[in-house]
Amino acid sequence: MRRKFVWLVPAVIVIAFASAFYKIYSTPAAAQFKAPVTVIAVTEPVRFETHFASSKTFVQVHAASSIELKDGRIRSFWFSGSREGAKDVSIRSAVFDPAKSQWGAEEVVMTREFTQQALHRYIAKLGNPVAGRAADGSLRMFYVTVSMGGWAGSSITTMTSRDEGASWSEPQRLVTSPFVNISTLVKGAPFLYADGTMGVPVYHEFISKFAEILRVDANGAVLDKQRLAAGGQGSLQPVVLVQNAQTAQVLMRYAGAAEPSRVLMASTQDAGQHWSAAGKSNLRNPDAALGGVALPDGRLLAVLNDMEHGRDALSLMISADDGKTWREVQKLEDQQAASAQADEAHFTSNVQTLIPQSDSAATERLAQYVESTKRTVCKDGRCRYEFSYPYLIQTVSGDFHLVYTWNRTFIKHLRFNQAWVNQRLQEHSHDALH
């Protein structure tokens, strides 16, 4: 045994050096970002509406994402099951028709059992589905799979759709590390480079926590992996906001111990070849995910729990100076005061007012929706509100679509436009920056 161990150490060292040299010589050539194309109507009326994207009751749902389809509809994804991490969790999806302002029925996209069969390995749980549009027009989905342990033992699985998400190829495990290939998770929206490769914001949780970017080719193979920013220890779930071909900002969830707890930010001026050191912004962050987009004029929109602790409020923020200062556009959810008296009786009466009135299915089954919510968030006579994991996109037409976890019971959807944002900014013009 001792003799075998003597040979094992040099072998590991050789493999490590070989992997390092392979990375150096196989790194793809630098490429510019491919900035999103958006056309905004100059005289559009103010639009703001709310819906539930999910419809299944008496389950827990989380980690929603969205992508615009070629015909202008919106397809969203999330995971759903008896609880987060349970074996019955599946990836589900539904499609929103903007012309009808209506969500279609939700459907199962992927199950743990089918993933396990396709990968020929044990899969304990699924999570965090996101989708990006590849250069050839197909959709590529990335989602988290865990074979053992908690989320820190995750790897990323990917599959492709050539019919806008109606069907998918067999899942394939993404190889992000030559050793063990675990502890890589995905949450932020993928983006494209001008050469057709795709950038996938990911993060690492095992032992230390830090954000990275994977560069993926047309076949889903990882070409390169880049630590996002120096000084980004304790950074999770990066969101890359591409402003133009060379410039991008990145927002990161802060999971470190050093006070104050703030969103971490970094930037690049050379399409991601180099990133500035990560620093704390003025946005508060209670160790929670956030979402955001870059507007065509370069301003930044962010959605997050702008608070020190808890997730019972959700705010839409804007910055006109690359994230140096932020102004609140609108508090989208706010149950901070209600949380102080959130016994079951108060919760039951209050939660009815939070259910979207424009959602006919929810209002028709109001009692069922309330009871489903109460069962998820109330325990031992106390209830805790939660609005979390926002995911924001802007469509080609200029509309914004935001999906987020609503009390762990439904995926809520907000649709609004630039005219509404401008109206809110005018009304909040005298508010202090932070």
Coordinates of C-alpha atoms in Angstrom, one line a residue:
M1 CA 0.0 0.0 0.0
R2 CA 2.8 2.4 0.8
R3 CA 4.5 1.7 -2.5
K4 CA 1.2 2.4 -4.3
F5 CA 0.8 5.7 -2.4
V6 CA 4.3 6.8 -3.4
W7 CA 3.4 6.5 -7.0
L8 CA 0.0 8.1 -6.5
V9 CA 1.3 11.5 -5.5
P10 CA 3.5 12.0 -8.6
A11 CA 0.7 10.8 -10.8
V12 CA -1.7 13.4 -9.4
I13 CA 0.9 16.1 -9.9
V14 CA 1.5 15.1 -13.5
I15 CA -2.2 15.1 -14.2
A16 CA -2.5 18.5 -12.7
F17 CA 0.3 20.0 -14.7
A18 CA -1.0 18.3 -17.9
S19 CA -4.4 19.8 -17.3
A20 CA -2.9 23.2 -16.7
F21 CA -0.9 23.0 -20.0
Y22 CA -4.0 21.8 -21.8
K23 CA -6.0 24.8 -20.6
I24 CA -3.3 27.2 -21.6
Y25 CA -2.9 25.8 -25.2
S26 CA -6.6 25.1 -25.7
T27 CA -8.0 28.4 -24.5
P28 CA -10.2 29.9 -27.3
A29 CA -9.3 33.2 -29.0
A30 CA -10.7 36.3 -27.5
A31 CA -14.1 37.4 -28.8
Q32 CA -16.3 40.4 -28.3
F33 CA -19.7 40.2 -26.5
K34 CA -22.8 40.0 -28.7
A35 CA -25.0 42.7 -27.2
P36 CA -28.8 42.0 -27.2
V37 CA -30.9 43.8 -29.8
T38 CA -33.9 45.7 -28.4
V39 CA -36.4 48.0 -30.2
I40 CA -38.5 50.2 -28.0
A41 CA -41.7 52.0 -29.2
V42 CA -41.3 55.7 -28.5
T43 CA -45.0 56.3 -27.7
E44 CA -45.9 53.0 -26.0
P45 CA -48.5 53.3 -23.3
V46 CA -47.6 52.4 -19.7
R47 CA -47.8 48.7 -19.1
F48 CA -47.6 46.8 -15.8
E49 CA -49.4 43.4 -15.1
T50 CA -49.0 40.5 -12.8
H51 CA -49.7 36.8 -13.2
F52 CA -48.7 33.4 -11.8
A53 CA -46.6 31.4 -14.2
S54 CA -47.0 28.2 -12.3
S55 CA -50.4 26.7 -11.5
K56 CA -49.8 23.4 -9.6
T57 CA -50.9 23.7 -5.9
F58 CA -49.6 22.1 -2.8
V59 CA -46.0 21.9 -4.0
Q60 CA -42.9 24.0 -3.5
V61 CA -41.4 25.8 -6.4
H62 CA -38.2 27.7 -6.8
A63 CA -35.4 29.1 -9.1
A64 CA -37.4 30.3 -12.1
S65 CA -35.9 31.6 -15.3
S66 CA -37.2 32.8 -18.7
I67 CA -36.3 33.2 -22.3
E68 CA -38.0 34.9 -25.3
L69 CA -39.1 32.5 -28.1
K70 CA -38.8 33.4 -31.7
D71 CA -42.5 34.3 -32.0
G72 CA -42.4 36.7 -29.1
R73 CA -43.8 34.4 -26.5
I74 CA -42.0 33.8 -23.2
R75 CA -41.0 30.4 -21.9
S76 CA -40.2 30.0 -18.2
F77 CA -38.6 27.1 -16.3
W78 CA -38.4 26.3 -12.6
F79 CA -38.1 23.3 -10.3
S80 CA -41.1 21.9 -8.4
G81 CA -41.7 19.1 -5.9
S82 CA -42.7 18.3 -2.3
R83 CA -39.7 20.3 -1.1
E84 CA -36.4 21.6 -2.4
G85 CA -33.9 18.7 -2.9
A86 CA -36.6 16.0 -2.7
K87 CA -36.5 13.1 -5.1
D88 CA -39.8 14.0 -6.6
V89 CA -38.5 17.4 -7.8
S90 CA -38.8 17.9 -11.6
I91 CA -38.0 20.7 -14.0
R92 CA -41.2 22.3 -15.2
S93 CA -42.1 24.9 -17.9
A94 CA -44.9 27.1 -19.2
V95 CA -45.4 29.6 -22.0
F96 CA -46.7 33.1 -21.7
D97 CA -48.6 34.6 -24.7
P98 CA -48.2 38.4 -24.6
A99 CA -51.0 39.0 -27.1
K100 CA -53.4 37.2 -24.7
S101 CA -51.7 38.2 -21.5
Q102 CA -52.1 34.6 -20.5
W103 CA -50.0 31.6 -19.3
G104 CA -50.4 28.2 -20.8
A105 CA -50.5 25.0 -18.8
E106 CA -47.3 24.0 -17.0
E107 CA -45.6 20.8 -18.2
V108 CA -42.8 18.5 -17.0
V109 CA -39.5 19.1 -19.0
M110 CA -37.2 16.8 -17.1
T111 CA -37.3 14.4 -14.1
R112 CA -34.6 13.0 -11.8
E113 CA -35.3 9.5 -13.0
F114 CA -34.9 10.4 -16.7
T115 CA -31.7 12.4 -16.0
Q116 CA -30.3 9.5 -14.1
Q117 CA -31.1 7.1 -16.9
A118 CA -29.5 9.3 -19.6
L119 CA -26.3 10.1 -17.6
H120 CA -25.9 6.5 -16.3
R121 CA -25.2 7.7 -12.8
Y122 CA -27.2 8.1 -9.6
I123 CA -29.0 11.5 -9.4
A124 CA -30.3 12.5 -6.0
K125 CA -31.8 15.9 -6.9
L126 CA -32.3 18.6 -9.6
G127 CA -32.3 22.4 -9.5
N128 CA -31.8 25.8 -11.1
P129 CA -32.8 25.5 -14.7
V130 CA -31.7 28.3 -17.1
A131 CA -31.8 28.5 -20.9
G132 CA -29.9 30.5 -23.5
R133 CA -30.3 30.8 -27.2
A134 CA -27.3 29.4 -29.1
A135 CA -25.8 31.1 -32.2
D136 CA -27.6 28.5 -34.4
G137 CA -31.0 29.5 -33.0
S138 CA -31.5 26.5 -30.8
L139 CA -32.2 26.6 -27.1
R140 CA -29.7 25.2 -24.7
M141 CA -30.7 24.5 -21.2
F142 CA -28.4 24.1 -18.2
Y143 CA -29.6 22.7 -14.9
V144 CA -28.0 21.5 -11.6
T145 CA -27.8 17.8 -10.8
V146 CA -26.5 16.3 -7.5
S147 CA -25.3 12.7 -7.1
M148 CA -24.3 12.9 -3.5
G149 CA -24.2 15.4 -0.6
G150 CA -25.7 18.9 -0.8
W151 CA -25.7 21.6 -3.4
A152 CA -21.9 21.9 -3.1
G153 CA -21.7 18.4 -4.7
S154 CA -23.4 19.6 -7.8
S155 CA -22.5 19.4 -11.5
I156 CA -24.2 20.9 -14.5
T157 CA -26.3 19.0 -17.0
T158 CA -27.2 20.4 -20.4
M159 CA -29.6 19.6 -23.3
T160 CA -30.8 21.2 -26.5
S161 CA -34.1 22.0 -28.1
R162 CA -34.6 22.8 -31.8
D163 CA -38.4 23.4 -31.5
E164 CA -38.5 26.2 -28.9
G165 CA -38.6 24.0 -25.9
A166 CA -41.4 21.6 -27.0
S167 CA -38.9 18.7 -26.9
W168 CA -35.3 18.3 -25.8
S169 CA -32.2 16.2 -26.6
E170 CA -31.0 13.6 -24.1
P171 CA -29.2 15.2 -21.1
Q172 CA -25.4 15.3 -21.1
R173 CA -23.2 16.1 -18.1
L174 CA -21.0 19.2 -18.6
V175 CA -17.4 18.6 -17.8
T176 CA -16.2 21.7 -15.9
S177 CA -13.2 20.2 -14.0
P178 CA -10.7 17.4 -14.7
F179 CA -10.9 16.3 -11.1
V180 CA -14.1 14.9 -9.7
N181 CA -16.2 17.4 -11.7
I182 CA -18.4 18.6 -8.8
S183 CA -19.4 21.8 -7.2
T184 CA -20.3 23.9 -10.3
L185 CA -23.8 25.4 -10.2
V186 CA -25.7 27.7 -12.6
K187 CA -28.2 30.4 -11.9
G188 CA -27.6 33.5 -14.2
A189 CA -28.7 34.0 -17.8
P190 CA -26.3 32.7 -20.5
F191 CA -25.0 35.2 -23.1
L192 CA -23.3 35.1 -26.5
Y193 CA -19.9 36.1 -27.8
A194 CA -19.6 37.4 -31.4
D195 CA -17.8 34.2 -32.5
G196 CA -20.9 32.1 -31.6
T197 CA -19.7 30.6 -28.4
M198 CA -21.8 31.0 -25.3
G199 CA -20.9 32.4 -21.9
V200 CA -22.5 30.7 -18.9
P201 CA -22.2 32.4 -15.5
V202 CA -21.6 29.7 -12.8
Y203 CA -20.4 29.5 -9.2
H204 CA -18.4 27.1 -7.0
E205 CA -19.5 26.2 -3.4
F206 CA -17.3 23.4 -2.2
I207 CA -14.8 24.6 0.6
S208 CA -14.7 28.1 -0.9
K209 CA -17.3 30.1 -2.7
F210 CA -16.5 32.1 -5.9
A211 CA -18.1 33.0 -9.3
E212 CA -16.9 31.9 -12.7
I213 CA -17.8 32.0 -16.4
L214 CA -17.8 29.0 -18.6
R215 CA -17.3 29.4 -22.3
V216 CA -19.2 26.7 -24.2
D217 CA -19.0 25.7 -27.9
A218 CA -21.9 24.9 -30.2
N219 CA -21.9 21.3 -29.1
G220 CA -22.1 22.2 -25.4
A221 CA -18.4 21.4 -24.6
V222 CA -16.6 23.6 -22.2
L223 CA -13.8 25.5 -24.0
D224 CA -12.6 27.6 -21.1
K225 CA -13.4 28.4 -17.4
Q226 CA -12.5 31.8 -15.9
R227 CA -12.5 32.9 -12.3
L228 CA -14.7 36.0 -12.6
A229 CA -13.0 38.5 -10.5
A230 CA -10.1 38.8 -8.0
G231 CA -11.3 39.5 -4.5
G232 CA -14.6 37.7 -5.2
Q233 CA -14.4 35.3 -2.3
G234 CA -17.9 34.6 -1.0
S235 CA -19.5 35.4 -4.4
L236 CA -22.3 33.3 -5.7
Q237 CA -24.8 33.3 -8.6
P238 CA -23.3 35.9 -10.9
V239 CA -25.5 37.9 -13.3
V240 CA -23.6 39.3 -16.3
L241 CA -25.1 42.5 -17.7
V242 CA -23.7 43.0 -21.2
Q243 CA -23.8 46.7 -22.2
N244 CA -21.9 46.6 -25.5
A245 CA -19.3 44.6 -27.4
Q246 CA -16.6 45.3 -24.9
T247 CA -18.2 46.3 -21.7
A248 CA -20.2 44.4 -19.1
Q249 CA -21.0 44.6 -15.4
V250 CA -21.5 41.6 -13.1
L251 CA -23.6 41.5 -10.0
M252 CA -23.0 38.7 -7.5
R253 CA -24.8 37.4 -4.4
Y254 CA -22.6 37.9 -1.3
A255 CA -22.2 34.8 1.0
G256 CA -19.3 36.1 3.0
A257 CA -19.1 36.9 6.7
A258 CA -17.7 40.4 6.5
E259 CA -20.1 43.2 7.2
P260 CA -21.9 45.0 5.7
S261 CA -23.6 42.5 3.5
R262 CA -23.7 44.0 0.0
V263 CA -24.0 42.9 -3.6
L264 CA -20.6 42.3 -5.1
M265 CA -19.8 44.0 -8.4
A266 CA -17.0 43.7 -11.0
S267 CA -16.6 45.0 -14.6
T268 CA -14.8 44.4 -17.8
Q269 CA -13.8 46.8 -20.6
D270 CA -12.3 44.1 -23.0
A271 CA -15.2 41.6 -23.4
G272 CA -14.2 39.6 -20.3
Q273 CA -10.5 39.0 -21.0
H274 CA -9.9 40.9 -17.7
W275 CA -12.2 41.7 -14.9
S276 CA -11.8 44.4 -12.2
A277 CA -11.5 43.3 -8.6
A278 CA -14.9 42.5 -7.0
G279 CA -16.0 45.2 -4.6
K280 CA -19.1 45.8 -2.5
S281 CA -21.8 47.9 -4.1
N282 CA -24.4 50.1 -2.3
L283 CA -27.1 47.4 -2.8
R284 CA -27.9 45.5 0.3
N285 CA -27.9 41.7 0.1
P286 CA -29.2 39.2 2.7
D287 CA -27.2 36.3 1.1
A288 CA -29.9 36.0 -1.6
A289 CA -30.0 35.7 -5.4
L290 CA -30.6 38.7 -7.7
G291 CA -31.5 39.4 -11.3
G292 CA -30.8 42.2 -13.8
V293 CA -30.4 43.5 -17.3
A294 CA -28.5 46.3 -19.1
L295 CA -30.7 48.7 -20.9
P296 CA -30.0 49.8 -24.5
D297 CA -28.8 53.2 -23.2
G298 CA -26.3 51.5 -20.8
R299 CA -28.2 52.0 -17.6
L300 CA -28.6 48.9 -15.3
L301 CA -31.7 47.4 -13.8
A302 CA -31.5 45.1 -10.9
V303 CA -34.1 43.2 -8.9
L304 CA -33.2 42.0 -5.4
N305 CA -34.0 41.8 -1.7
D306 CA -32.5 45.2 -0.9
M307 CA -32.3 44.5 2.8
E308 CA -29.9 43.3 5.4
H309 CA -31.9 40.3 6.5
G310 CA -34.8 38.3 5.3
R311 CA -36.5 37.9 1.9
D312 CA -39.9 39.5 2.6
A313 CA -39.5 42.5 0.3
L314 CA -38.3 42.7 -3.3
S315 CA -37.2 45.9 -5.1
L316 CA -36.5 47.0 -8.7
M317 CA -33.4 49.3 -8.7
I318 CA -31.8 51.4 -11.5
S319 CA -28.2 52.8 -11.9
A320 CA -27.1 55.4 -14.4
D321 CA -23.4 55.2 -13.5
D322 CA -22.4 51.6 -14.0
G323 CA -23.6 50.6 -10.5
K324 CA -21.8 53.2 -8.4
T325 CA -25.2 54.5 -7.2
W326 CA -28.7 53.1 -7.3
R327 CA -32.2 54.5 -7.1
E328 CA -35.3 52.5 -6.3
V329 CA -37.8 52.3 -9.2
Q330 CA -40.4 50.4 -7.3
K331 CA -40.8 48.1 -4.3
L332 CA -42.4 45.2 -6.0
E333 CA -43.3 43.2 -2.8
D334 CA -43.2 44.4 0.8
Q335 CA -44.4 42.3 3.7
Q336 CA -41.8 43.5 6.2
A337 CA -44.5 45.0 8.5
A338 CA -46.8 42.0 8.1
S339 CA -44.0 39.6 9.0
A340 CA -44.0 40.9 12.5
Q341 CA -47.5 39.7 13.0
A342 CA -47.6 36.8 10.6
D343 CA -49.7 34.3 12.6
E344 CA -51.9 32.0 10.6
A345 CA -55.0 34.0 11.0
H346 CA -53.4 37.3 9.8
F347 CA -51.5 35.5 7.0
T348 CA -54.7 33.9 5.7
S349 CA -56.5 37.3 5.3
N350 CA -53.4 39.1 4.1
V351 CA -52.2 36.6 1.5
Q352 CA -55.5 36.9 -0.4
T353 CA -54.6 40.5 -1.3
L354 CA -51.2 39.4 -2.7
I355 CA -52.6 37.0 -5.3
P356 CA -52.7 38.6 -8.7
Q357 CA -56.2 39.8 -9.5
S358 CA -55.6 39.5 -13.2
D359 CA -54.9 35.8 -12.9
S360 CA -58.3 34.3 -13.5
A361 CA -57.2 30.7 -12.5
A362 CA -55.9 32.0 -9.1
T363 CA -59.0 34.1 -8.3
E364 CA -61.3 31.3 -9.3
R365 CA -59.5 28.9 -6.9
L366 CA -58.6 31.6 -4.3
A367 CA -59.3 29.4 -1.3
Q368 CA -57.1 26.6 -2.7
Y369 CA -54.3 29.0 -3.6
V370 CA -54.4 30.5 -0.1
E371 CA -54.4 27.1 1.6
S372 CA -51.6 25.9 -0.6
T373 CA -49.5 28.9 0.3
K374 CA -50.2 28.6 4.0
R375 CA -49.2 24.9 4.1
T376 CA -45.8 25.9 2.6
V377 CA -44.8 28.9 4.6
C378 CA -46.6 28.5 8.0
K379 CA -45.3 26.3 10.7
D380 CA -46.2 26.1 14.4
G381 CA -48.7 28.9 14.1
R382 CA -46.1 31.3 12.5
C383 CA -45.8 32.3 8.9
R384 CA -42.8 33.7 7.0
Y385 CA -43.2 35.6 3.7
E386 CA -40.6 35.0 0.9
F387 CA -40.1 36.7 -2.4
S388 CA -36.8 35.5 -3.9
Y389 CA -34.6 34.4 -6.8
P390 CA -35.7 37.0 -9.3
Y391 CA -34.8 36.5 -13.0
L392 CA -35.3 39.5 -15.3
I393 CA -35.2 39.6 -19.1
Q394 CA -35.9 42.3 -21.7
T395 CA -37.5 41.2 -25.0
V396 CA -36.8 42.5 -28.5
S397 CA -39.9 44.6 -28.3
G398 CA -38.6 46.3 -25.2
D399 CA -41.0 44.6 -22.6
F400 CA -39.5 43.4 -19.3
H401 CA -40.5 40.0 -17.9
L402 CA -39.7 39.2 -14.3
V403 CA -40.2 35.8 -12.7
Y404 CA -39.5 35.0 -9.0
T405 CA -40.3 32.6 -6.2
W406 CA -43.5 33.8 -4.5
N407 CA -43.7 32.3 -1.0
R408 CA -42.1 29.1 -2.2
T409 CA -45.6 28.2 -3.5
F410 CA -45.9 29.8 -6.9
I411 CA -43.7 31.4 -9.6
K412 CA -44.9 35.0 -10.0
H413 CA -44.6 36.9 -13.2
L414 CA -44.5 40.7 -13.7
R415 CA -44.7 42.2 -17.2
F416 CA -43.8 45.9 -17.6
N417 CA -42.3 48.3 -20.1
Q418 CA -39.9 51.2 -20.3
A419 CA -42.8 53.7 -20.1
W420 CA -43.8 52.3 -16.7
V421 CA -40.2 52.5 -15.5
N422 CA -40.0 56.1 -16.7
Q423 CA -43.2 56.9 -14.9
R424 CA -42.0 55.4 -11.7
L425 CA -38.6 57.3 -11.9
Q426 CA -40.4 60.6 -12.4
E427 CA -42.6 59.9 -9.3
H428 CA -39.4 58.9 -7.3
S429 CA -37.2 61.7 -8.8
H430 CA -36.5 63.3 -5.3
D431 CA -35.7 60.0 -3.6
A432 CA -32.1 59.7 -2.3
L433 CA -29.6 57.6 -4.1
H434 CA -27.8 54.7 -2.4

